[in-house]
PDB file of C-alpha atoms in Angstrom:
ATOM      1  CA  MET A   1     -52.387 -17.480   0.131  1.00 53.00           C
ATOM      2  CA  ALA A   2     -52.930 -19.325   3.429  1.00 48.00           C
ATOM      3  CA  ILE A   3     -50.023 -21.407   4.737  1.00 52.00           C
ATOM      4  CA  PRO A   4     -50.705 -24.817   6.382  1.00 54.00           C
ATOM      5  CA  THR A   5     -49.791 -24.960  10.059  1.00 55.00           C
ATOM      6  CA  ARG A   6     -49.426 -28.691  10.829  1.00 59.00           C
ATOM      7  CA  ARG A   7     -46.066 -30.389  11.386  1.00 53.00           C
ATOM      8  CA  TYR A   8     -44.721 -32.887   8.848  1.00 55.00           C
ATOM      9  CA  ARG A   9     -41.985 -35.397   9.730  1.00 58.00           C
ATOM     10  CA  GLY A  10     -41.054 -33.306  12.739  1.00 58.00           C
ATOM     11  CA  VAL A  11     -40.673 -30.091  10.741  1.00 70.00           C
ATOM     12  CA  SER A  12     -43.059 -27.237  11.458  1.00 77.00           C
ATOM     13  CA  ALA A  13     -45.063 -25.574   8.716  1.00 79.00           C
ATOM     14  CA  GLU A  14     -43.187 -22.336   9.363  1.00 87.00           C
ATOM     15  CA  GLN A  15     -39.833 -24.053   8.830  1.00 90.00           C
ATOM     16  CA  ARG A  16     -41.011 -25.693   5.618  1.00 89.00           C
ATOM     17  CA  HIS A  17     -42.345 -22.364   4.380  1.00 89.00           C
ATOM     18  CA  HIS A  18     -39.037 -20.656   5.187  1.00 92.00           C
ATOM     19  CA  GLU A  19     -37.046 -23.367   3.409  1.00 94.00           C
ATOM     20  CA  ARG A  20     -39.234 -23.150   0.300  1.00 95.00           C
ATOM     21  CA  ARG A  21     -38.945 -19.358   0.293  1.00 96.00           C
ATOM     22  CA  GLU A  22     -35.153 -19.603   0.474  1.00 97.00           C
ATOM     23  CA  ARG A  23     -35.143 -22.073  -2.417  1.00 97.00           C
ATOM     24  CA  LEU A  24     -37.223 -19.658  -4.471  1.00 98.00           C
ATOM     25  CA  LEU A  25     -34.879 -16.785  -3.596  1.00 98.00           C
ATOM     26  CA  ASP A  26     -31.851 -18.883  -4.543  1.00 98.00           C
ATOM     27  CA  ALA A  27     -33.491 -19.777  -7.844  1.00 98.00           C
ATOM     28  CA  GLY A  28     -34.385 -16.134  -8.412  1.00 98.00           C
ATOM     29  CA  LEU A  29     -30.810 -15.063  -7.713  1.00 98.00           C
ATOM     30  CA  ASP A  30     -29.454 -17.582 -10.183  1.00 97.00           C
ATOM     31  CA  LEU A  31     -31.924 -16.776 -12.957  1.00 97.00           C
ATOM     32  CA  LEU A  32     -31.926 -13.016 -12.495  1.00 97.00           C
ATOM     33  CA  GLY A  33     -28.146 -12.957 -12.262  1.00 96.00           C
ATOM     34  CA  THR A  34     -27.544 -15.096 -15.349  1.00 96.00           C
ATOM     35  CA  GLU A  35     -30.610 -14.901 -17.602  1.00 96.00           C
ATOM     36  CA  GLY A  36     -31.893 -11.423 -16.740  1.00 95.00           C
ATOM     37  CA  TRP A  37     -35.160 -10.137 -15.305  1.00 95.00           C
ATOM     38  CA  ALA A  38     -37.220 -10.735 -18.460  1.00 94.00           C
ATOM     39  CA  ARG A  39     -36.524 -14.475 -18.299  1.00 96.00           C
ATOM     40  CA  THR A  40     -36.987 -14.739 -14.557  1.00 97.00           C
ATOM     41  CA  THR A  41     -40.599 -15.821 -14.795  1.00 97.00           C
ATOM     42  CA  VAL A  42     -42.653 -17.563 -12.131  1.00 97.00           C
ATOM     43  CA  THR A  43     -42.559 -20.747 -14.200  1.00 97.00           C
ATOM     44  CA  ALA A  44     -38.776 -20.599 -14.620  1.00 98.00           C
ATOM     45  CA  VAL A  45     -38.176 -19.871 -10.938  1.00 98.00           C
ATOM     46  CA  CYS A  46     -40.398 -22.746  -9.838  1.00 98.00           C
ATOM     47  CA  ALA A  47     -38.684 -25.115 -12.251  1.00 97.00           C
ATOM     48  CA  ARG A  48     -35.251 -24.073 -10.958  1.00 97.00           C
ATOM     49  CA  ALA A  49     -36.382 -24.392  -7.327  1.00 97.00           C
ATOM     50  CA  ARG A  50     -38.260 -27.644  -8.053  1.00 97.00           C
ATOM     51  CA  LEU A  51     -41.424 -26.304  -6.477  1.00 97.00           C
ATOM     52  CA  THR A  52     -44.951 -25.828  -7.761  1.00 95.00           C
ATOM     53  CA  GLU A  53     -46.437 -22.418  -8.424  1.00 95.00           C
ATOM     54  CA  ARG A  54     -48.733 -22.944  -5.437  1.00 95.00           C
ATOM     55  CA  TYR A  55     -45.691 -22.711  -3.183  1.00 95.00           C
ATOM     56  CA  PHE A  56     -44.429 -19.678  -5.063  1.00 96.00           C
ATOM     57  CA  TYR A  57     -47.597 -17.721  -4.342  1.00 96.00           C
ATOM     58  CA  GLN A  58     -47.485 -18.727  -0.687  1.00 94.00           C
ATOM     59  CA  SER A  59     -44.263 -16.711  -0.457  1.00 95.00           C
ATOM     60  CA  PHE A  60     -44.621 -13.963  -3.070  1.00 97.00           C
ATOM     61  CA  PRO A  61     -47.726 -12.202  -4.421  1.00 96.00           C
ATOM     62  CA  SER A  62     -46.077 -11.709  -7.822  1.00 97.00           C
ATOM     63  CA  ARG A  63     -42.890 -12.096  -9.818  1.00 96.00           C
ATOM     64  CA  GLU A  64     -41.975  -8.476  -9.063  1.00 96.00           C
ATOM     65  CA  HIS A  65     -42.122  -9.162  -5.330  1.00 97.00           C
ATOM     66  CA  LEU A  66     -39.631 -12.001  -5.790  1.00 97.00           C
ATOM     67  CA  LEU A  67     -37.294  -9.830  -7.873  1.00 97.00           C
ATOM     68  CA  VAL A  68     -37.309  -7.115  -5.217  1.00 97.00           C
ATOM     69  CA  ALA A  69     -36.771  -9.690  -2.457  1.00 98.00           C
ATOM     70  CA  VAL A  70     -33.708 -11.029  -4.289  1.00 98.00           C
ATOM     71  CA  PHE A  71     -32.397  -7.476  -4.662  1.00 97.00           C
ATOM     72  CA  ASP A  72     -33.064  -6.746  -0.981  1.00 97.00           C
ATOM     73  CA  ARG A  73     -31.199  -9.851   0.137  1.00 97.00           C
ATOM     74  CA  ILE A  74     -28.105  -8.725  -1.775  1.00 97.00           C
ATOM     75  CA  ALA A  75     -28.444  -5.158  -0.480  1.00 97.00           C
ATOM     76  CA  GLY A  76     -28.695  -6.448   3.080  1.00 97.00           C
ATOM     77  CA  GLU A  77     -25.589  -8.541   2.591  1.00 97.00           C
ATOM     78  CA  ALA A  78     -23.799  -5.504   1.154  1.00 97.00           C
ATOM     79  CA  ALA A  79     -24.688  -3.377   4.178  1.00 96.00           C
ATOM     80  CA  GLU A  80     -23.400  -6.091   6.507  1.00 97.00           C
ATOM     81  CA  VAL A  81     -20.035  -6.536   4.785  1.00 97.00           C
ATOM     82  CA  VAL A  82     -19.500  -2.781   4.424  1.00 96.00           C
ATOM     83  CA  LEU A  83     -20.219  -2.044   8.086  1.00 95.00           C
ATOM     84  CA  ALA A  84     -18.057  -4.976   9.185  1.00 97.00           C
ATOM     85  CA  ALA A  85     -15.208  -3.731   6.991  1.00 97.00           C
ATOM     86  CA  VAL A  86     -15.437  -0.230   8.450  1.00 95.00           C
ATOM     87  CA  ALA A  87     -15.521  -1.582  12.004  1.00 94.00           C
ATOM     88  CA  GLY A  88     -12.427  -3.687  11.365  1.00 96.00           C
ATOM     89  CA  ALA A  89     -10.387  -0.979   9.629  1.00 95.00           C
ATOM     90  CA  PRO A  90      -7.855   1.331  11.325  1.00 95.00           C
ATOM     91  CA  TYR A  91      -9.238   4.644  12.574  1.00 93.00           C
ATOM     92  CA  ASP A  92      -8.123   6.485   9.463  1.00 93.00           C
ATOM     93  CA  ALA A  93     -10.338   8.122   6.846  1.00 91.00           C
ATOM     94  CA  ARG A  94      -8.667   6.594   3.800  1.00 94.00           C
ATOM     95  CA  ALA A  95      -8.319   3.155   5.388  1.00 95.00           C
ATOM     96  CA  ARG A  96     -11.988   3.092   6.333  1.00 95.00           C
ATOM     97  CA  ALA A  97     -13.159   4.371   2.961  1.00 95.00           C
ATOM     98  CA  ARG A  98     -11.025   1.816   1.160  1.00 97.00           C
ATOM     99  CA  ALA A  99     -12.186  -1.034   3.385  1.00 97.00           C
ATOM    100  CA  ALA A 100     -15.852  -0.180   2.819  1.00 96.00           C
ATOM    101  CA  ILE A 101     -15.544   0.207  -0.946  1.00 97.00           C
ATOM    102  CA  ALA A 102     -13.366  -2.896  -1.294  1.00 97.00           C
ATOM    103  CA  ALA A 103     -15.899  -4.968   0.647  1.00 97.00           C
ATOM    104  CA  TYR A 104     -18.735  -3.900  -1.634  1.00 97.00           C
ATOM    105  CA  VAL A 105     -16.764  -4.297  -4.859  1.00 97.00           C
ATOM    106  CA  GLU A 106     -15.617  -7.736  -3.729  1.00 97.00           C
ATOM    107  CA  LEU A 107     -19.212  -8.766  -3.046  1.00 97.00           C
ATOM    108  CA  VAL A 108     -20.467  -7.813  -6.507  1.00 95.00           C
ATOM    109  CA  THR A 109     -17.475  -9.167  -8.408  1.00 95.00           C
ATOM    110  CA  ASP A 110     -16.728 -12.412  -6.568  1.00 95.00           C
ATOM    111  CA  ASP A 111     -20.314 -13.408  -7.360  1.00 96.00           C
ATOM    112  CA  PRO A 112     -21.020 -11.670 -10.699  1.00 95.00           C
ATOM    113  CA  ARG A 113     -24.722 -12.459 -10.375  1.00 96.00           C
ATOM    114  CA  LYS A 114     -24.991  -9.997  -7.500  1.00 96.00           C
ATOM    115  CA  GLY A 115     -23.326  -7.236  -9.464  1.00 95.00           C
ATOM    116  CA  ARG A 116     -25.528  -7.859 -12.471  1.00 95.00           C
ATOM    117  CA  ILE A 117     -28.706  -7.792 -10.381  1.00 95.00           C
ATOM    118  CA  THR A 118     -28.001  -4.701  -8.288  1.00 94.00           C
ATOM    119  CA  LEU A 119     -26.225  -2.626 -10.919  1.00 93.00           C
ATOM    120  CA  LEU A 120     -27.316  -3.764 -14.379  1.00 92.00           C
ATOM    121  CA  GLU A 121     -30.637  -5.622 -14.310  1.00 91.00           C
ATOM    122  CA  ALA A 122     -32.100  -2.952 -12.043  1.00 86.00           C
ATOM    123  CA  LEU A 123     -31.882  -0.475 -14.919  1.00 84.00           C
ATOM    124  CA  GLY A 124     -34.325  -2.384 -17.121  1.00 84.00           C
ATOM    125  CA  CYS A 125     -37.067  -3.378 -14.691  1.00 91.00           C
ATOM    126  CA  GLU A 126     -39.339  -0.758 -13.117  1.00 93.00           C
ATOM    127  CA  ALA A 127     -39.724  -2.604  -9.806  1.00 94.00           C
ATOM    128  CA  LEU A 128     -35.973  -3.125  -9.498  1.00 95.00           C
ATOM    129  CA  GLU A 129     -35.161   0.430 -10.589  1.00 95.00           C
ATOM    130  CA  THR A 130     -37.470   1.808  -7.904  1.00 95.00           C
ATOM    131  CA  ARG A 131     -35.792  -0.370  -5.286  1.00 96.00           C
ATOM    132  CA  ARG A 132     -32.362   0.589  -6.628  1.00 95.00           C
ATOM    133  CA  ARG A 133     -33.096   4.293  -6.108  1.00 95.00           C
ATOM    134  CA  GLN A 134     -34.382   3.615  -2.603  1.00 96.00           C
ATOM    135  CA  THR A 135     -31.300   1.547  -1.785  1.00 96.00           C
ATOM    136  CA  LEU A 136     -28.909   4.191  -3.100  1.00 96.00           C
ATOM    137  CA  HIS A 137     -30.654   6.686  -0.824  1.00 96.00           C
ATOM    138  CA  THR A 138     -30.274   4.312   2.132  1.00 95.00           C
ATOM    139  CA  PHE A 139     -26.572   3.800   1.446  1.00 95.00           C
ATOM    140  CA  ALA A 140     -26.068   7.546   1.051  1.00 95.00           C
ATOM    141  CA  GLN A 141     -27.613   8.019   4.484  1.00 93.00           C
ATOM    142  CA  LEU A 142     -25.260   5.349   5.815  1.00 92.00           C
ATOM    143  CA  VAL A 143     -22.249   7.161   4.355  1.00 92.00           C
ATOM    144  CA  ALA A 144     -23.464  10.450   5.833  1.00 90.00           C
ATOM    145  CA  VAL A 145     -23.838   8.907   9.291  1.00 89.00           C
ATOM    146  CA  GLN A 146     -20.356   7.395   9.097  1.00 88.00           C
ATOM    147  CA  ALA A 147     -18.884  10.734   7.978  1.00 86.00           C
ATOM    148  CA  ARG A 148     -20.493  12.679  10.806  1.00 84.00           C
ATOM    149  CA  SER A 149     -19.388  10.038  13.313  1.00 84.00           C
ATOM    150  CA  PHE A 150     -15.785  10.071  12.066  1.00 84.00           C
ATOM    151  CA  TYR A 151     -15.224  13.791  11.504  1.00 80.00           C
ATOM    152  CA  GLY A 152     -17.419  15.096  14.316  1.00 76.00           C
ATOM    153  CA  PRO A 153     -17.819  18.900  14.611  1.00 64.00           C
ATOM    154  CA  ALA A 154     -15.249  19.451  11.852  1.00 64.00           C
ATOM    155  CA  VAL A 155     -17.595  18.066   9.227  1.00 65.00           C
ATOM    156  CA  ALA A 156     -19.759  20.334   7.066  1.00 66.00           C
ATOM    157  CA  SER A 157     -23.430  20.984   7.715  1.00 79.00           C
ATOM    158  CA  ARG A 158     -25.884  18.095   7.728  1.00 79.00           C
ATOM    159  CA  ARG A 159     -27.268  19.243   4.374  1.00 84.00           C
ATOM    160  CA  ASP A 160     -23.835  19.379   2.746  1.00 86.00           C
ATOM    161  CA  VAL A 161     -22.838  15.988   4.138  1.00 87.00           C
ATOM    162  CA  GLU A 162     -25.994  14.385   2.750  1.00 90.00           C
ATOM    163  CA  LEU A 163     -25.581  16.064  -0.647  1.00 91.00           C
ATOM    164  CA  THR A 164     -21.996  14.835  -0.876  1.00 91.00           C
ATOM    165  CA  ALA A 165     -22.948  11.338   0.282  1.00 93.00           C
ATOM    166  CA  HIS A 166     -25.633  11.038  -2.405  1.00 95.00           C
ATOM    167  CA  PHE A 167     -23.177  12.257  -5.025  1.00 94.00           C
ATOM    168  CA  LEU A 168     -20.516   9.759  -3.954  1.00 95.00           C
ATOM    169  CA  VAL A 169     -22.808   6.738  -3.690  1.00 96.00           C
ATOM    170  CA  GLY A 170     -24.514   7.483  -7.003  1.00 95.00           C
ATOM    171  CA  GLY A 171     -21.177   8.129  -8.680  1.00 95.00           C
ATOM    172  CA  LEU A 172     -19.715   4.903  -7.324  1.00 95.00           C
ATOM    173  CA  ALA A 173     -22.678   2.941  -8.688  1.00 95.00           C
ATOM    174  CA  GLU A 174     -22.321   4.475 -12.156  1.00 95.00           C
ATOM    175  CA  LEU A 175     -18.565   3.923 -12.128  1.00 95.00           C
ATOM    176  CA  LEU A 176     -19.057   0.265 -11.249  1.00 95.00           C
ATOM    177  CA  ILE A 177     -21.592  -0.134 -14.056  1.00 94.00           C
ATOM    178  CA  ALA A 178     -19.105   1.265 -16.572  1.00 95.00           C
ATOM    179  CA  TRP A 179     -16.350  -0.962 -15.184  1.00 95.00           C
ATOM    180  CA  LEU A 180     -18.461  -4.133 -15.157  1.00 92.00           C
ATOM    181  CA  GLN A 181     -19.514  -3.467 -18.746  1.00 92.00           C
ATOM    182  CA  GLY A 182     -15.870  -3.256 -19.790  1.00 91.00           C
ATOM    183  CA  GLY A 183     -15.758   0.483 -20.325  1.00 91.00           C
ATOM    184  CA  LEU A 184     -12.835   1.077 -17.949  1.00 92.00           C
ATOM    185  CA  GLU A 185      -9.537  -0.742 -18.367  1.00 94.00           C
ATOM    186  CA  ILE A 186      -8.368  -0.729 -14.756  1.00 95.00           C
ATOM    187  CA  SER A 187      -7.893  -3.414 -12.127  1.00 96.00           C
ATOM    188  CA  ARG A 188     -10.192  -3.914  -9.169  1.00 96.00           C
ATOM    189  CA  ASP A 189      -7.545  -2.574  -6.796  1.00 96.00           C
ATOM    190  CA  GLN A 190      -7.040   0.526  -8.939  1.00 97.00           C
ATOM    191  CA  LEU A 191     -10.777   1.130  -8.989  1.00 96.00           C
ATOM    192  CA  VAL A 192     -11.061   0.769  -5.217  1.00 97.00           C
ATOM    193  CA  ASP A 193      -8.040   3.007  -4.556  1.00 97.00           C
ATOM    194  CA  HIS A 194      -9.357   5.739  -6.833  1.00 96.00           C
ATOM    195  CA  CYS A 195     -12.830   5.692  -5.298  1.00 95.00           C
ATOM    196  CA  ALA A 196     -11.420   5.730  -1.767  1.00 96.00           C
ATOM    197  CA  ALA A 197      -9.339   8.784  -2.643  1.00 95.00           C
ATOM    198  CA  LEU A 198     -12.443  10.529  -3.996  1.00 93.00           C
ATOM    199  CA  PHE A 199     -14.428   9.762  -0.847  1.00 92.00           C
ATOM    200  CA  VAL A 200     -11.681  11.200   1.365  1.00 91.00           C
ATOM    201  CA  ALA A 201     -11.173  14.254  -0.852  1.00 91.00           C
ATOM    202  CA  ALA A 202     -14.904  14.976  -0.827  1.00 87.00           C
ATOM    203  CA  ALA A 203     -14.795  15.340   2.948  1.00 78.00           C
ATOM    204  CA  GLN A 204     -12.475  18.322   2.516  1.00 74.00           C
ATOM    205  CA  ILE A 205     -14.857  20.257   0.269  1.00 67.00           C
ATOM    206  CA  PRO A 206     -16.210  23.279   2.178  1.00 60.00           C
ATOM    207  CA  GLY A 207     -19.955  23.595   2.509  1.00 57.00           C
ATOM    208  CA  GLY A 208     -21.954  26.202   0.710  1.00 49.00           C
TER     209      GLY A 208
END
Protein backbone atom coordinates (compact mmCIF):
# COMPACT_ATOMS: atom_id res chain seq x y z
CA MET A 1 0.00 0.00 0.00
CA ALA A 2 1.34 3.45 -0.94
CA ILE A 3 2.49 5.69 1.92
CA PRO A 4 1.73 9.46 1.82
CA THR A 5 4.82 11.64 1.59
CA ARG A 6 3.67 15.09 2.79
CA ARG A 7 4.63 16.55 6.17
CA TYR A 8 2.01 17.00 8.89
CA ARG A 9 2.54 19.35 11.85
CA GLY A 10 6.26 19.33 11.17
CA VAL A 11 6.53 15.54 11.17
CA SER A 12 7.52 13.81 7.95
CA ALA A 13 5.45 11.02 6.46
CA GLU A 14 8.36 8.63 7.01
CA GLN A 15 8.48 9.47 10.72
CA ARG A 16 4.73 9.02 11.10
CA HIS A 17 4.92 5.70 9.28
CA HIS A 18 7.76 4.55 11.53
CA GLU A 19 5.87 5.57 14.67
CA ARG A 20 2.72 3.75 13.55
CA ARG A 21 4.75 0.65 12.70
CA GLU A 22 6.33 0.68 16.16
CA ARG A 23 2.90 1.00 17.76
CA LEU A 24 1.70 -2.00 15.78
CA LEU A 25 4.79 -3.99 16.79
CA ASP A 26 4.27 -3.06 20.44
CA ALA A 27 0.64 -4.13 20.21
CA GLY A 28 1.67 -7.35 18.49
CA LEU A 29 4.23 -8.07 21.21
CA ASP A 30 1.65 -7.56 23.93
CA LEU A 31 -1.07 -9.64 22.28
CA LEU A 32 1.17 -12.43 21.03
CA GLY A 33 2.95 -12.61 24.37
CA THR A 34 -0.22 -12.71 26.47
CA GLU A 35 -3.10 -13.95 24.31
CA GLY A 36 -1.22 -16.18 21.86
CA TRP A 37 -0.84 -16.16 18.09
CA ALA A 38 -4.39 -17.35 17.34
CA ARG A 39 -5.86 -14.28 19.03
CA THR A 40 -3.35 -11.86 17.57
CA THR A 41 -5.58 -10.86 14.68
CA VAL A 42 -5.29 -7.75 12.53
CA THR A 43 -8.43 -6.37 14.18
CA ALA A 44 -7.10 -7.01 17.69
CA VAL A 45 -3.70 -5.51 16.92
CA CYS A 46 -5.24 -2.38 15.42
CA ALA A 47 -7.55 -1.98 18.40
CA ARG A 48 -4.62 -2.32 20.82
CA ALA A 49 -2.50 0.12 18.80
CA ARG A 50 -5.47 2.48 18.27
CA LEU A 51 -4.91 2.53 14.53
CA THR A 52 -7.11 1.66 11.58
CA GLU A 53 -6.50 -1.39 9.42
CA ARG A 54 -5.46 0.94 6.60
CA TYR A 55 -2.37 1.84 8.61
CA PHE A 56 -1.74 -1.81 9.43
CA TYR A 57 -1.52 -2.75 5.76
CA GLN A 58 0.78 0.18 5.06
CA SER A 59 3.31 -1.55 7.32
CA PHE A 60 2.57 -5.27 6.97
CA PRO A 61 1.15 -7.26 4.03
CA SER A 62 -0.49 -9.75 6.40
CA ARG A 63 -0.88 -10.83 10.01
CA GLU A 64 1.90 -13.39 9.54
CA HIS A 65 4.32 -10.66 8.49
CA LEU A 66 3.57 -8.80 11.73
CA LEU A 67 4.06 -11.94 13.83
CA VAL A 68 7.43 -12.60 12.22
CA ALA A 69 8.45 -8.95 12.64
CA VAL A 70 7.65 -9.15 16.37
CA PHE A 71 9.71 -12.34 16.62
CA ASP A 72 12.59 -10.75 14.69
CA ARG A 73 12.64 -7.72 16.97
CA ILE A 74 13.04 -9.96 20.01
CA ALA A 75 15.68 -12.08 18.26
CA GLY A 76 17.62 -8.95 17.35
CA GLU A 77 17.48 -7.76 20.93
CA ALA A 78 18.67 -11.19 22.09
CA ALA A 79 21.67 -11.10 19.75
CA GLU A 80 22.59 -7.64 21.02
CA VAL A 81 22.46 -8.52 24.72
CA VAL A 82 24.30 -11.81 24.21
CA LEU A 83 27.15 -10.23 22.24
CA ALA A 84 27.40 -7.37 24.73
CA ALA A 85 27.55 -9.86 27.61
CA VAL A 86 30.32 -11.84 25.93
CA ALA A 87 32.30 -8.67 25.19
CA GLY A 88 32.04 -7.56 28.81
CA ALA A 89 32.93 -10.91 30.38
CA PRO A 90 36.43 -11.98 31.48
CA TYR A 91 38.48 -13.85 28.88
CA ASP A 92 37.51 -17.23 30.28
CA ALA A 93 35.44 -19.91 28.57
CA ARG A 94 33.05 -20.56 31.45
CA ALA A 95 32.67 -16.88 32.31
CA ARG A 96 31.83 -16.01 28.71
CA ALA A 97 29.43 -18.92 28.28
CA ARG A 98 27.67 -18.05 31.51
CA ALA A 99 27.43 -14.36 30.64
CA ALA A 100 25.91 -15.12 27.23
CA ILE A 101 23.38 -17.64 28.52
CA ALA A 102 22.46 -15.48 31.52
CA ALA A 103 21.83 -12.49 29.25
CA TYR A 104 19.47 -14.47 27.05
CA VAL A 105 17.64 -16.16 29.92
CA GLU A 106 17.24 -12.80 31.64
CA LEU A 107 15.75 -11.31 28.47
CA VAL A 108 13.09 -14.00 28.09
CA THR A 109 12.20 -14.22 31.78
CA ASP A 110 12.27 -10.57 32.86
CA ASP A 111 9.68 -9.97 30.14
CA PRO A 112 7.74 -13.26 29.99
CA ARG A 113 6.05 -12.17 26.76
CA LYS A 114 9.36 -12.48 24.93
CA GLY A 115 9.95 -15.98 26.22
CA ARG A 116 6.45 -17.06 25.30
CA ILE A 117 6.75 -15.67 21.77
CA THR A 118 10.18 -17.01 20.87
CA LEU A 119 9.97 -20.35 22.66
CA LEU A 120 6.33 -21.36 23.04
CA GLU A 121 4.07 -19.57 20.56
CA ALA A 122 6.52 -20.32 17.76
CA LEU A 123 5.69 -24.01 18.09
CA GLY A 124 2.04 -23.56 17.10
CA CYS A 125 2.24 -21.15 14.18
CA GLU A 126 3.82 -22.20 10.87
CA ALA A 127 5.23 -18.75 10.08
CA LEU A 128 6.76 -18.42 13.54
CA GLU A 129 8.06 -21.99 13.55
CA THR A 130 9.83 -21.39 10.25
CA ARG A 131 11.41 -18.22 11.63
CA ARG A 132 12.30 -20.03 14.86
CA ARG A 133 14.26 -22.68 12.94
CA GLN A 134 16.04 -20.00 10.92
CA THR A 135 16.89 -18.07 14.09
CA LEU A 136 18.22 -21.15 15.87
CA HIS A 137 20.48 -21.73 12.87
CA THR A 138 21.68 -18.12 13.02
CA PHE A 139 22.44 -18.37 16.74
CA ALA A 140 24.24 -21.67 16.21
CA GLN A 141 26.43 -19.95 13.64
CA LEU A 142 27.07 -17.18 16.16
CA VAL A 143 28.13 -19.72 18.80
CA ALA A 144 30.40 -21.44 16.28
CA VAL A 145 32.09 -18.16 15.36
CA GLN A 146 32.62 -17.29 19.02
CA ALA A 147 34.07 -20.76 19.71
CA ARG A 148 36.53 -20.58 16.83
CA SER A 149 37.55 -17.06 17.86
CA PHE A 150 38.12 -18.07 21.49
CA TYR A 151 39.80 -21.46 21.07
CA GLY A 152 41.68 -20.73 17.85
CA PRO A 153 43.65 -23.61 16.27
CA ALA A 154 42.91 -25.85 19.27
CA VAL A 155 39.25 -26.08 18.34
CA ALA A 156 37.86 -29.01 16.35
CA SER A 157 37.16 -28.90 12.64
CA ARG A 158 34.69 -26.37 11.26
CA ARG A 159 32.16 -29.15 10.67
CA ASP A 160 32.42 -30.45 14.23
CA VAL A 161 32.17 -26.96 15.72
CA GLU A 162 29.00 -26.24 13.75
CA LEU A 163 27.45 -29.60 14.65
CA THR A 164 28.14 -29.00 18.33
CA ALA A 165 26.86 -25.42 18.15
CA HIS A 166 23.56 -26.54 16.61
CA PHE A 167 23.21 -29.23 19.26
CA LEU A 168 23.87 -26.77 22.09
CA VAL A 169 21.59 -24.00 20.83
CA GLY A 170 18.75 -26.41 20.05
CA GLY A 171 19.19 -28.14 23.39
CA LEU A 172 19.20 -24.85 25.26
CA ALA A 173 15.94 -23.83 23.56
CA GLU A 174 14.24 -27.11 24.48
CA LEU A 175 15.54 -26.92 28.04
CA LEU A 176 14.16 -23.41 28.41
CA ILE A 177 10.78 -24.53 27.07
CA ALA A 178 10.61 -27.30 29.67
CA TRP A 179 11.68 -24.89 32.41
CA LEU A 180 9.22 -22.15 31.42
CA GLN A 181 6.41 -24.70 31.34
CA GLY A 182 7.23 -25.74 34.90
CA GLY A 183 8.76 -29.09 34.06
CA LEU A 184 12.07 -28.40 35.82
CA GLU A 185 12.20 -27.41 39.48
CA ILE A 186 15.43 -25.41 39.45
CA SER A 187 16.26 -21.74 39.88
CA ARG A 188 17.30 -19.45 37.06
CA ASP A 189 20.87 -19.35 38.35
CA GLN A 190 21.02 -23.15 38.54
CA LEU A 191 19.74 -23.40 34.99
CA VAL A 192 22.29 -20.89 33.70
CA ASP A 193 25.17 -22.54 35.59
CA HIS A 194 24.28 -25.99 34.27
CA CYS A 195 23.98 -24.81 30.67
CA ALA A 196 27.26 -22.89 30.88
CA ALA A 197 29.00 -26.03 32.13
CA LEU A 198 27.57 -28.00 29.20
CA PHE A 199 28.74 -25.41 26.68
CA VAL A 200 32.28 -25.49 28.09
CA ALA A 201 32.36 -29.29 28.31
CA ALA A 202 31.19 -29.60 24.71
CA ALA A 203 34.28 -27.71 23.57
CA GLN A 204 36.42 -30.55 24.92
CA ILE A 205 34.71 -33.25 22.86
CA PRO A 206 37.12 -34.49 20.17
CA GLY A 207 35.97 -34.29 16.58
CA GLY A 208 35.10 -37.30 14.54
